[in-house]
mmCIF file of C-alpha atoms and ligand atoms in Angstrom:
data_model
loop_
_atom_site.group_PDB
_atom_site.id
_atom_site.type_symbol
_atom_site.label_atom_id
_atom_site.label_comp_id
_atom_site.label_asym_id
_atom_site.label_seq_id
_atom_site.Cartn_x
_atom_site.Cartn_y
_atom_site.Cartn_z
ATOM 1 C CA MET Q 1 -18.553 4.850 14.627
ATOM 2 C CA ASP Q 2 -16.377 7.904 12.637
ATOM 3 C CA ASP Q 3 -15.262 7.625 8.962
ATOM 4 C CA TRP Q 4 -11.620 6.226 10.178
ATOM 5 C CA GLU Q 5 -13.709 3.668 11.779
ATOM 6 C CA LYS Q 6 -15.313 3.021 9.004
ATOM 7 C CA ALA Q 7 -12.509 2.796 6.166
ATOM 8 C CA GLY Q 8 -10.494 0.671 8.820
ATOM 9 C CA LYS Q 9 -13.455 -1.885 8.946
ATOM 10 C CA ILE Q 10 -14.055 -2.002 5.095
ATOM 11 C CA ALA Q 11 -10.113 -2.544 4.108
ATOM 12 C CA ALA Q 12 -9.946 -5.005 6.683
ATOM 13 C CA GLU Q 13 -12.879 -7.036 5.072
ATOM 14 C CA CYS Q 14 -11.561 -6.394 1.667
ATOM 15 C CA LEU Q 15 -8.264 -8.076 2.613
ATOM 16 C CA GLU Q 16 -9.809 -10.610 4.324
ATOM 17 C CA TYR Q 17 -11.776 -11.273 0.810
ATOM 18 C CA GLY Q 18 -8.998 -10.820 -0.954
ATOM 19 C CA LEU Q 19 -6.882 -13.609 1.126
ATOM 20 C CA SER Q 20 -9.975 -16.178 0.580
ATOM 21 C CA LEU Q 21 -9.777 -15.724 -3.431
ATOM 22 C CA VAL Q 22 -6.326 -16.466 -3.698
ATOM 23 C CA SER Q 23 -5.142 -20.240 -4.282
ATOM 24 C CA PRO Q 24 -2.812 -21.561 -7.331
ATOM 25 C CA GLY Q 25 -3.984 -20.295 -11.057
ATOM 26 C CA VAL Q 26 -5.622 -17.299 -9.660
ATOM 27 C CA ASN Q 27 -5.424 -14.486 -12.027
ATOM 28 C CA LEU Q 28 -3.767 -11.122 -10.166
ATOM 29 C CA MET Q 29 -5.938 -9.129 -12.021
ATOM 30 C CA HIS Q 30 -9.264 -10.786 -11.477
ATOM 31 C CA LEU Q 31 -8.255 -10.528 -7.858
ATOM 32 C CA ALA Q 32 -7.669 -6.904 -8.245
ATOM 33 C CA VAL Q 33 -11.298 -6.498 -9.383
ATOM 34 C CA HIS Q 34 -12.540 -8.597 -7.278
ATOM 35 C CA ILE Q 35 -11.465 -6.784 -4.292
ATOM 36 C CA GLU Q 36 -11.991 -3.294 -5.826
ATOM 37 C CA LYS Q 37 -15.786 -3.955 -6.334
ATOM 38 C CA LYS Q 38 -16.113 -4.801 -2.610
ATOM 39 C CA ILE Q 39 -14.614 -1.926 -1.307
ATOM 40 C CA ILE Q 40 -17.192 0.216 -3.555
ATOM 41 C CA GLN Q 41 -19.827 -2.528 -2.521
ATOM 42 C CA LEU Q 42 -19.191 -1.815 1.362
ATOM 43 C CA GLY Q 43 -19.502 1.695 0.611
ATOM 44 C CA GLY Q 44 -15.267 3.071 0.450
ATOM 45 C CA LYS Q 45 -13.690 3.855 -2.329
ATOM 46 C CA PRO Q 46 -10.139 2.606 -3.016
ATOM 47 C CA ALA Q 47 -7.802 4.865 -1.581
ATOM 48 C CA PHE Q 48 -4.881 3.680 -4.187
ATOM 49 C CA PRO Q 49 -5.035 0.837 -6.191
ATOM 50 C CA VAL Q 50 -4.962 -2.723 -4.615
ATOM 51 C CA ASN Q 51 -1.560 -3.464 -4.572
ATOM 52 C CA LEU Q 52 -0.745 -7.456 -5.616
ATOM 53 C CA SER Q 53 3.142 -7.947 -5.133
ATOM 54 C CA LEU Q 54 4.903 -11.318 -5.974
ATOM 55 C CA ASN Q 55 7.578 -12.613 -3.974
ATOM 56 C CA LYS Q 56 10.957 -10.108 -4.505
ATOM 57 C CA VAL Q 57 8.563 -7.235 -5.413
ATOM 58 C CA ALA Q 58 7.871 -5.547 -1.940
ATOM 59 C CA ALA Q 59 5.229 -3.505 -3.248
ATOM 60 C CA HIS Q 60 3.716 -1.166 -5.833
ATOM 61 C CA TYR Q 61 2.359 -3.803 -8.337
ATOM 62 C CA ALA Q 62 -1.068 -3.236 -9.538
ATOM 63 C CA PRO Q 63 -1.853 -5.573 -12.737
ATOM 64 C CA LEU Q 64 -3.158 -4.252 -15.666
ATOM 65 C CA MET Q 65 -6.979 -4.730 -17.950
ATOM 66 C CA ASN Q 66 -4.526 -7.287 -20.318
ATOM 67 C CA ASP Q 67 -2.203 -9.088 -17.061
ATOM 68 C CA GLU Q 68 -1.853 -12.845 -17.094
ATOM 69 C CA THR Q 69 0.457 -12.808 -13.750
ATOM 70 C CA GLU Q 70 -1.100 -15.680 -11.881
ATOM 71 C CA PHE Q 71 -0.484 -16.630 -8.141
ATOM 72 C CA LYS Q 72 1.576 -19.472 -8.393
ATOM 73 C CA LYS Q 73 2.116 -22.772 -5.930
ATOM 74 C CA GLY Q 74 4.756 -21.634 -3.415
ATOM 75 C CA ASP Q 75 4.600 -17.897 -4.594
ATOM 76 C CA MET Q 76 4.319 -15.399 -2.262
ATOM 77 C CA LEU Q 77 1.643 -12.283 -2.389
ATOM 78 C CA LYS Q 78 1.478 -9.695 -0.751
ATOM 79 C CA ILE Q 79 -2.451 -7.959 -0.924
ATOM 80 C CA ASP Q 80 -2.512 -4.252 0.131
ATOM 81 C CA VAL Q 81 -5.779 -2.771 0.538
ATOM 82 C CA GLY Q 82 -6.663 1.247 0.925
ATOM 83 C CA VAL Q 83 -9.802 2.268 1.381
ATOM 84 C CA HIS Q 84 -11.168 5.668 1.981
ATOM 85 C CA VAL Q 85 -14.689 7.043 3.510
ATOM 86 C CA ASN Q 86 -15.067 10.997 2.481
ATOM 87 C CA GLY Q 87 -10.963 10.887 2.365
ATOM 88 C CA CYS Q 88 -10.399 9.004 5.785
ATOM 89 C CA ILE Q 89 -7.920 5.983 4.881
ATOM 90 C CA GLY Q 90 -7.855 2.834 6.161
ATOM 91 C CA ASP Q 91 -4.448 1.340 4.670
ATOM 92 C CA THR Q 92 -4.193 -2.766 5.309
ATOM 93 C CA ALA Q 93 -2.036 -5.905 4.458
ATOM 94 C CA ALA Q 94 -1.289 -9.605 4.471
ATOM 95 C CA THR Q 95 1.038 -12.298 3.021
ATOM 96 C CA ILE Q 96 -0.183 -15.631 1.629
ATOM 97 C CA GLY Q 97 1.427 -18.204 0.210
ATOM 98 C CA GLY Q 98 5.253 -19.802 0.434
ATOM 99 C CA ASN Q 99 7.499 -19.670 3.496
ATOM 100 C CA LYS Q 100 4.897 -19.375 6.349
ATOM 101 C CA LYS Q 101 8.068 -18.256 9.089
ATOM 102 C CA LEU Q 102 8.655 -15.072 6.871
ATOM 103 C CA ILE Q 103 4.940 -14.442 6.822
ATOM 104 C CA GLU Q 104 5.001 -14.914 10.761
ATOM 105 C CA ALA Q 105 8.290 -12.851 10.886
ATOM 106 C CA SER Q 106 6.409 -9.841 9.701
ATOM 107 C CA ARG Q 107 2.916 -10.459 11.472
ATOM 108 C CA LYS Q 108 4.326 -10.589 15.039
ATOM 109 C CA ALA Q 109 6.639 -7.447 14.462
ATOM 110 C CA LEU Q 110 3.688 -5.497 13.326
ATOM 111 C CA GLU Q 111 2.011 -7.242 16.497
ATOM 112 C CA LYS Q 112 4.454 -6.542 18.757
ATOM 113 C CA THR Q 113 4.426 -2.424 17.681
ATOM 114 C CA ILE Q 114 0.840 -1.851 18.668
ATOM 115 C CA PRO Q 115 0.869 -1.664 22.568
ATOM 116 C CA LEU Q 116 3.580 0.824 21.520
ATOM 117 C CA CYS Q 117 0.991 2.791 19.973
ATOM 118 C CA LYS Q 118 0.375 5.374 22.734
ATOM 119 C CA PRO Q 119 1.101 9.094 23.155
ATOM 120 C CA GLY Q 120 4.785 9.977 23.685
ATOM 121 C CA THR Q 121 6.387 6.968 21.801
ATOM 122 C CA GLU Q 122 9.093 7.618 19.939
ATOM 123 C CA LEU Q 123 9.516 6.330 16.614
ATOM 124 C CA ARG Q 124 12.835 4.833 16.786
ATOM 125 C CA GLU Q 125 11.297 2.431 19.826
ATOM 126 C CA ILE Q 126 8.658 1.159 16.631
ATOM 127 C CA GLY Q 127 11.216 0.475 14.445
ATOM 128 C CA LYS Q 128 13.494 -1.513 17.002
ATOM 129 C CA VAL Q 129 11.037 -3.831 18.105
ATOM 130 C CA ILE Q 130 9.880 -4.223 14.054
ATOM 131 C CA ASN Q 131 13.803 -5.271 13.165
ATOM 132 C CA GLU Q 132 14.466 -6.771 16.547
ATOM 133 C CA THR Q 133 11.355 -8.978 16.167
ATOM 134 C CA ILE Q 134 11.994 -9.631 12.055
ATOM 135 C CA GLU Q 135 15.801 -10.623 13.153
ATOM 136 C CA SER Q 136 14.392 -13.067 16.313
ATOM 137 C CA TYR Q 137 13.072 -14.783 13.371
ATOM 138 C CA GLY Q 138 16.701 -14.936 11.089
ATOM 139 C CA PHE Q 139 15.390 -11.879 8.561
ATOM 140 C CA LYS Q 140 15.898 -8.937 7.676
ATOM 141 C CA SER Q 141 13.911 -5.803 8.077
ATOM 142 C CA ILE Q 142 13.937 -3.937 4.859
ATOM 143 C CA LYS Q 143 15.087 -0.547 6.111
ATOM 144 C CA ASN Q 144 14.040 1.466 3.412
ATOM 145 C CA LEU Q 145 10.769 1.104 3.243
ATOM 146 C CA SER Q 146 8.546 2.494 6.204
ATOM 147 C CA GLY Q 147 5.148 3.387 7.633
ATOM 148 C CA HIS Q 148 3.145 6.713 7.575
ATOM 149 C CA LEU Q 149 1.343 9.370 9.018
ATOM 150 C CA ILE Q 150 -1.941 9.628 7.683
ATOM 151 C CA SER Q 151 -4.288 12.403 7.126
ATOM 152 C CA GLU Q 152 -7.828 13.084 5.339
ATOM 153 C CA TYR Q 153 -6.897 12.451 1.529
ATOM 154 C CA ASN Q 154 -2.988 12.500 2.570
ATOM 155 C CA LEU Q 155 -1.660 8.623 2.599
ATOM 156 C CA HIS Q 156 1.878 9.841 3.540
ATOM 157 C CA ALA Q 157 1.136 13.153 5.766
ATOM 158 C CA GLY Q 158 4.631 13.689 7.544
ATOM 159 C CA PHE Q 159 7.128 11.534 9.337
ATOM 160 C CA SER Q 160 7.534 7.804 8.269
ATOM 161 C CA ILE Q 161 7.377 5.220 11.031
ATOM 162 C CA PRO Q 162 11.057 3.120 10.629
ATOM 163 C CA ASN Q 163 11.242 -0.165 10.448
ATOM 164 C CA HIS Q 164 14.282 -0.426 12.471
ATOM 165 C CA ASN Q 165 16.084 2.342 14.920
ATOM 166 C CA ASN Q 166 16.381 5.170 12.929
ATOM 167 C CA ASN Q 167 17.512 7.428 15.786
ATOM 168 C CA ASP Q 168 13.996 9.570 14.914
ATOM 169 C CA SER Q 169 13.296 10.536 18.614
ATOM 170 C CA ARG Q 170 9.516 12.240 17.219
ATOM 171 C CA LYS Q 171 6.930 11.213 19.353
ATOM 172 C CA LEU Q 172 3.340 9.975 18.628
ATOM 173 C CA GLN Q 173 0.661 11.692 19.748
ATOM 174 C CA GLU Q 174 -3.317 11.478 20.790
ATOM 175 C CA GLY Q 175 -5.504 10.923 18.194
ATOM 176 C CA MET Q 176 -2.772 10.650 15.232
ATOM 177 C CA ILE Q 177 -3.513 7.725 12.871
ATOM 178 C CA ILE Q 178 -0.675 5.989 11.213
ATOM 179 C CA ALA Q 179 0.391 3.186 9.168
ATOM 180 C CA ILE Q 180 2.601 0.692 10.352
ATOM 181 C CA GLU Q 181 4.123 -1.842 8.085
ATOM 182 C CA PRO Q 182 7.146 -4.305 8.694
ATOM 183 C CA PHE Q 183 8.621 -6.112 5.468
ATOM 184 C CA ALA Q 184 10.816 -8.903 6.523
ATOM 185 C CA THR Q 185 13.172 -10.932 3.342
ATOM 186 C CA ASP Q 186 15.411 -13.235 3.378
ATOM 187 C CA GLY Q 187 17.397 -11.446 1.445
ATOM 188 C CA ASN Q 188 20.976 -10.509 2.144
ATOM 189 C CA ASN Q 189 20.685 -6.982 2.098
ATOM 190 C CA GLY Q 190 17.151 -6.008 3.858
ATOM 191 C CA LEU Q 191 17.157 -3.240 1.289
ATOM 192 C CA ILE Q 192 14.960 -2.767 -1.675
ATOM 193 C CA SER Q 193 15.550 -0.768 -5.058
ATOM 194 C CA GLU Q 194 13.523 0.818 -7.658
ATOM 195 C CA SER Q 195 12.512 -1.510 -10.586
ATOM 196 C CA VAL Q 196 10.387 -1.196 -13.695
ATOM 197 C CA PRO Q 197 6.922 0.644 -13.748
ATOM 198 C CA SER Q 198 3.992 -0.325 -11.334
ATOM 199 C CA ASN Q 199 1.040 0.812 -13.294
ATOM 200 C CA ILE Q 200 0.481 2.713 -10.111
ATOM 201 C CA TYR Q 201 0.314 6.982 -10.656
ATOM 202 C CA LEU Q 202 -0.240 10.086 -8.576
ATOM 203 C CA LEU Q 203 -1.280 13.348 -10.064
ATOM 204 C CA GLU Q 204 1.815 15.333 -8.614
ATOM 205 C CA ASN Q 205 1.793 18.937 -10.704
ATOM 206 C CA PRO Q 206 -1.633 19.772 -12.268
ATOM 207 C CA ARG Q 207 -1.163 22.271 -14.925
ATOM 208 C CA PRO Q 208 -2.397 22.510 -18.556
ATOM 209 C CA VAL Q 209 -1.553 20.264 -21.217
ATOM 210 C CA ARG Q 210 -2.030 20.995 -24.544
ATOM 211 C CA ASP Q 211 -2.537 16.627 -25.924
ATOM 212 C CA PRO Q 212 -6.555 16.489 -26.353
ATOM 213 C CA THR Q 213 -6.468 12.653 -25.145
ATOM 214 C CA ALA Q 214 -3.794 13.875 -22.107
ATOM 215 C CA ARG Q 215 -6.189 16.878 -21.147
ATOM 216 C CA LYS Q 216 -9.320 14.480 -21.028
ATOM 217 C CA PHE Q 217 -7.357 11.787 -18.798
ATOM 218 C CA LEU Q 218 -6.067 14.974 -16.337
ATOM 219 C CA LYS Q 219 -9.544 16.329 -15.776
ATOM 220 C CA TYR Q 220 -10.861 12.596 -14.879
ATOM 221 C CA ILE Q 221 -7.722 11.892 -12.761
ATOM 222 C CA LYS Q 222 -8.395 15.541 -11.009
ATOM 223 C CA GLU Q 223 -11.924 14.690 -10.624
ATOM 224 C CA GLU Q 224 -11.770 11.201 -9.269
ATOM 225 C CA PHE Q 225 -8.283 10.962 -7.480
ATOM 226 C CA GLY Q 226 -7.239 14.138 -6.862
ATOM 227 C CA THR Q 227 -4.453 13.523 -4.341
ATOM 228 C CA LEU Q 228 -4.614 9.850 -3.688
ATOM 229 C CA PRO Q 229 -2.979 7.223 -6.233
ATOM 230 C CA PHE Q 230 -5.055 5.664 -9.159
ATOM 231 C CA ALA Q 231 -4.065 2.399 -11.502
ATOM 232 C CA ALA Q 232 -4.105 2.380 -15.268
ATOM 233 C CA ARG Q 233 -6.245 -0.040 -15.180
ATOM 234 C CA TRP Q 234 -9.128 2.626 -14.088
ATOM 235 C CA LEU Q 235 -8.292 4.712 -16.901
ATOM 236 C CA GLU Q 236 -8.596 1.582 -19.347
ATOM 237 C CA ASN Q 237 -12.123 1.248 -17.419
ATOM 238 C CA LYS Q 238 -13.235 4.761 -18.583
ATOM 239 C CA PHE Q 239 -11.721 5.481 -21.698
ATOM 240 C CA GLY Q 240 -10.362 2.185 -23.358
ATOM 241 C CA PRO Q 241 -6.855 1.754 -24.537
ATOM 242 C CA LEU Q 242 -4.390 4.014 -23.324
ATOM 243 C CA GLY Q 243 -2.371 5.106 -26.305
ATOM 244 C CA PHE Q 244 0.250 7.830 -25.117
ATOM 245 C CA GLY Q 245 -1.888 10.210 -23.160
ATOM 246 C CA LEU Q 246 -0.794 8.907 -19.778
ATOM 247 C CA LYS Q 247 2.462 8.931 -20.936
ATOM 248 C CA ILE Q 248 2.447 12.569 -22.068
ATOM 249 C CA LEU Q 249 1.224 13.790 -18.550
ATOM 250 C CA VAL Q 250 4.431 11.743 -16.767
ATOM 251 C CA LYS Q 251 6.682 12.997 -19.526
ATOM 252 C CA GLU Q 252 5.605 16.822 -18.821
ATOM 253 C CA GLY Q 253 6.291 15.850 -14.927
ATOM 254 C CA ILE Q 254 2.302 16.435 -14.279
ATOM 255 C CA VAL Q 255 1.577 12.549 -13.203
ATOM 256 C CA ARG Q 256 3.937 10.444 -11.536
ATOM 257 C CA SER Q 257 4.748 7.096 -12.440
ATOM 258 C CA TYR Q 258 5.247 4.678 -9.357
ATOM 259 C CA PRO Q 259 8.458 2.196 -9.665
ATOM 260 C CA GLN Q 260 7.677 -1.285 -8.505
ATOM 261 C CA LEU Q 261 10.027 -1.680 -5.671
ATOM 262 C CA VAL Q 262 12.367 -4.922 -5.361
ATOM 263 C CA GLU Q 263 14.541 -6.236 -3.020
ATOM 264 C CA SER Q 264 17.768 -5.798 -4.011
ATOM 265 C CA SER Q 265 19.511 -9.085 -3.669
ATOM 266 C CA GLN Q 266 16.658 -10.824 -4.682
ATOM 267 C CA GLY Q 267 15.073 -11.919 -1.611
ATOM 268 C CA ILE Q 268 11.642 -12.965 -0.927
ATOM 269 C CA VAL Q 269 9.718 -10.508 0.962
ATOM 270 C CA SER Q 270 6.226 -10.612 3.039
ATOM 271 C CA GLN Q 271 4.080 -7.553 4.253
ATOM 272 C CA ALA Q 272 1.944 -7.198 7.422
ATOM 273 C CA GLU Q 273 0.387 -4.065 8.070
ATOM 274 C CA HIS Q 274 -2.187 -2.109 9.967
ATOM 275 C CA THR Q 275 -3.618 1.221 10.591
ATOM 276 C CA ILE Q 276 -4.057 2.065 14.163
ATOM 277 C CA ARG Q 277 -5.579 5.595 15.988
ATOM 278 C CA VAL Q 278 -2.700 6.537 18.714
ATOM 279 C CA GLY Q 279 -4.120 6.439 22.228
ATOM 280 C CA LYS Q 280 -3.565 5.512 25.827
ATOM 281 C CA ILE Q 281 -5.620 2.749 24.360
ATOM 282 C CA PRO Q 282 -4.520 2.129 20.893
ATOM 283 C CA LEU Q 283 -7.297 1.200 18.464
ATOM 284 C CA VAL Q 284 -6.326 -0.927 15.488
ATOM 285 C CA LEU Q 285 -8.943 0.503 12.776
ATOM 286 C CA THR Q 286 -8.203 -2.397 10.132
ATOM 287 C CA LYS Q 287 -8.484 -5.163 12.850
ATOM 288 C CA ARG Q 288 -9.610 -8.390 11.031
HETATM 289 MN MN1 MN E 301 -0.349 -0.563 2.372
HETATM 290 MN MN1 MN E 302 0.821 2.128 3.854
#
């Protein structure tokens, strides 16, 4: 088993574990901490903070240390788990709760793309299948979110895998690692817009910083997370309350702060995602 296969297997197991912990009243911080612990127990590292996005939030929510957000009966929760083993990344997501038909729409759309993950398939063919499948359930595919090519230590390593036919005629090639992630919504728009901060960050532009706290954080971020996204909570674990250190890094353009992505007509959103190795026989690396 190579590191891609190991990372995929751990990601799948941790997603399954996360889903098993969800019941009304469960605290999202508790969920995130347990899933991330499991990743490490199984020999991986988080490739990004576990995303726990509720209802109209499609993606990019990571709880903070003192977060009291709970999963309530009727909520729709997306759990998106990323694991890396020596930089080889497994990225996988599923939705639990509320609207079963909406969950089934994104799950089925993902399932139908797997046989297409062969050399020569055009990217738009994948998008077309996703969009048509989701529409057949009476929902909308979110067109401005997409899957992505993955390479070592790089989650978004080139082209996007569209969630609709966007006319991209570039082709999949043997051995590529790709994440496919359909999002389905009952909203009218099928588009997300950027909302409030997510507590997820990325080192974008490392350069010297004057403030001593910010400098200390920057050193740790470089060493521990490098080019991969990280959670404010991980810095809190190491340094305690963050004060202004992280804010300074963001303000100076050294660290990027990700916004939460919310369906723009306030629709509820479901997501399904696998990491797949392209081949004559496609290999679903995150198969549960
Ligand atoms: Mn993901
Ligand atoms: Mn992804």
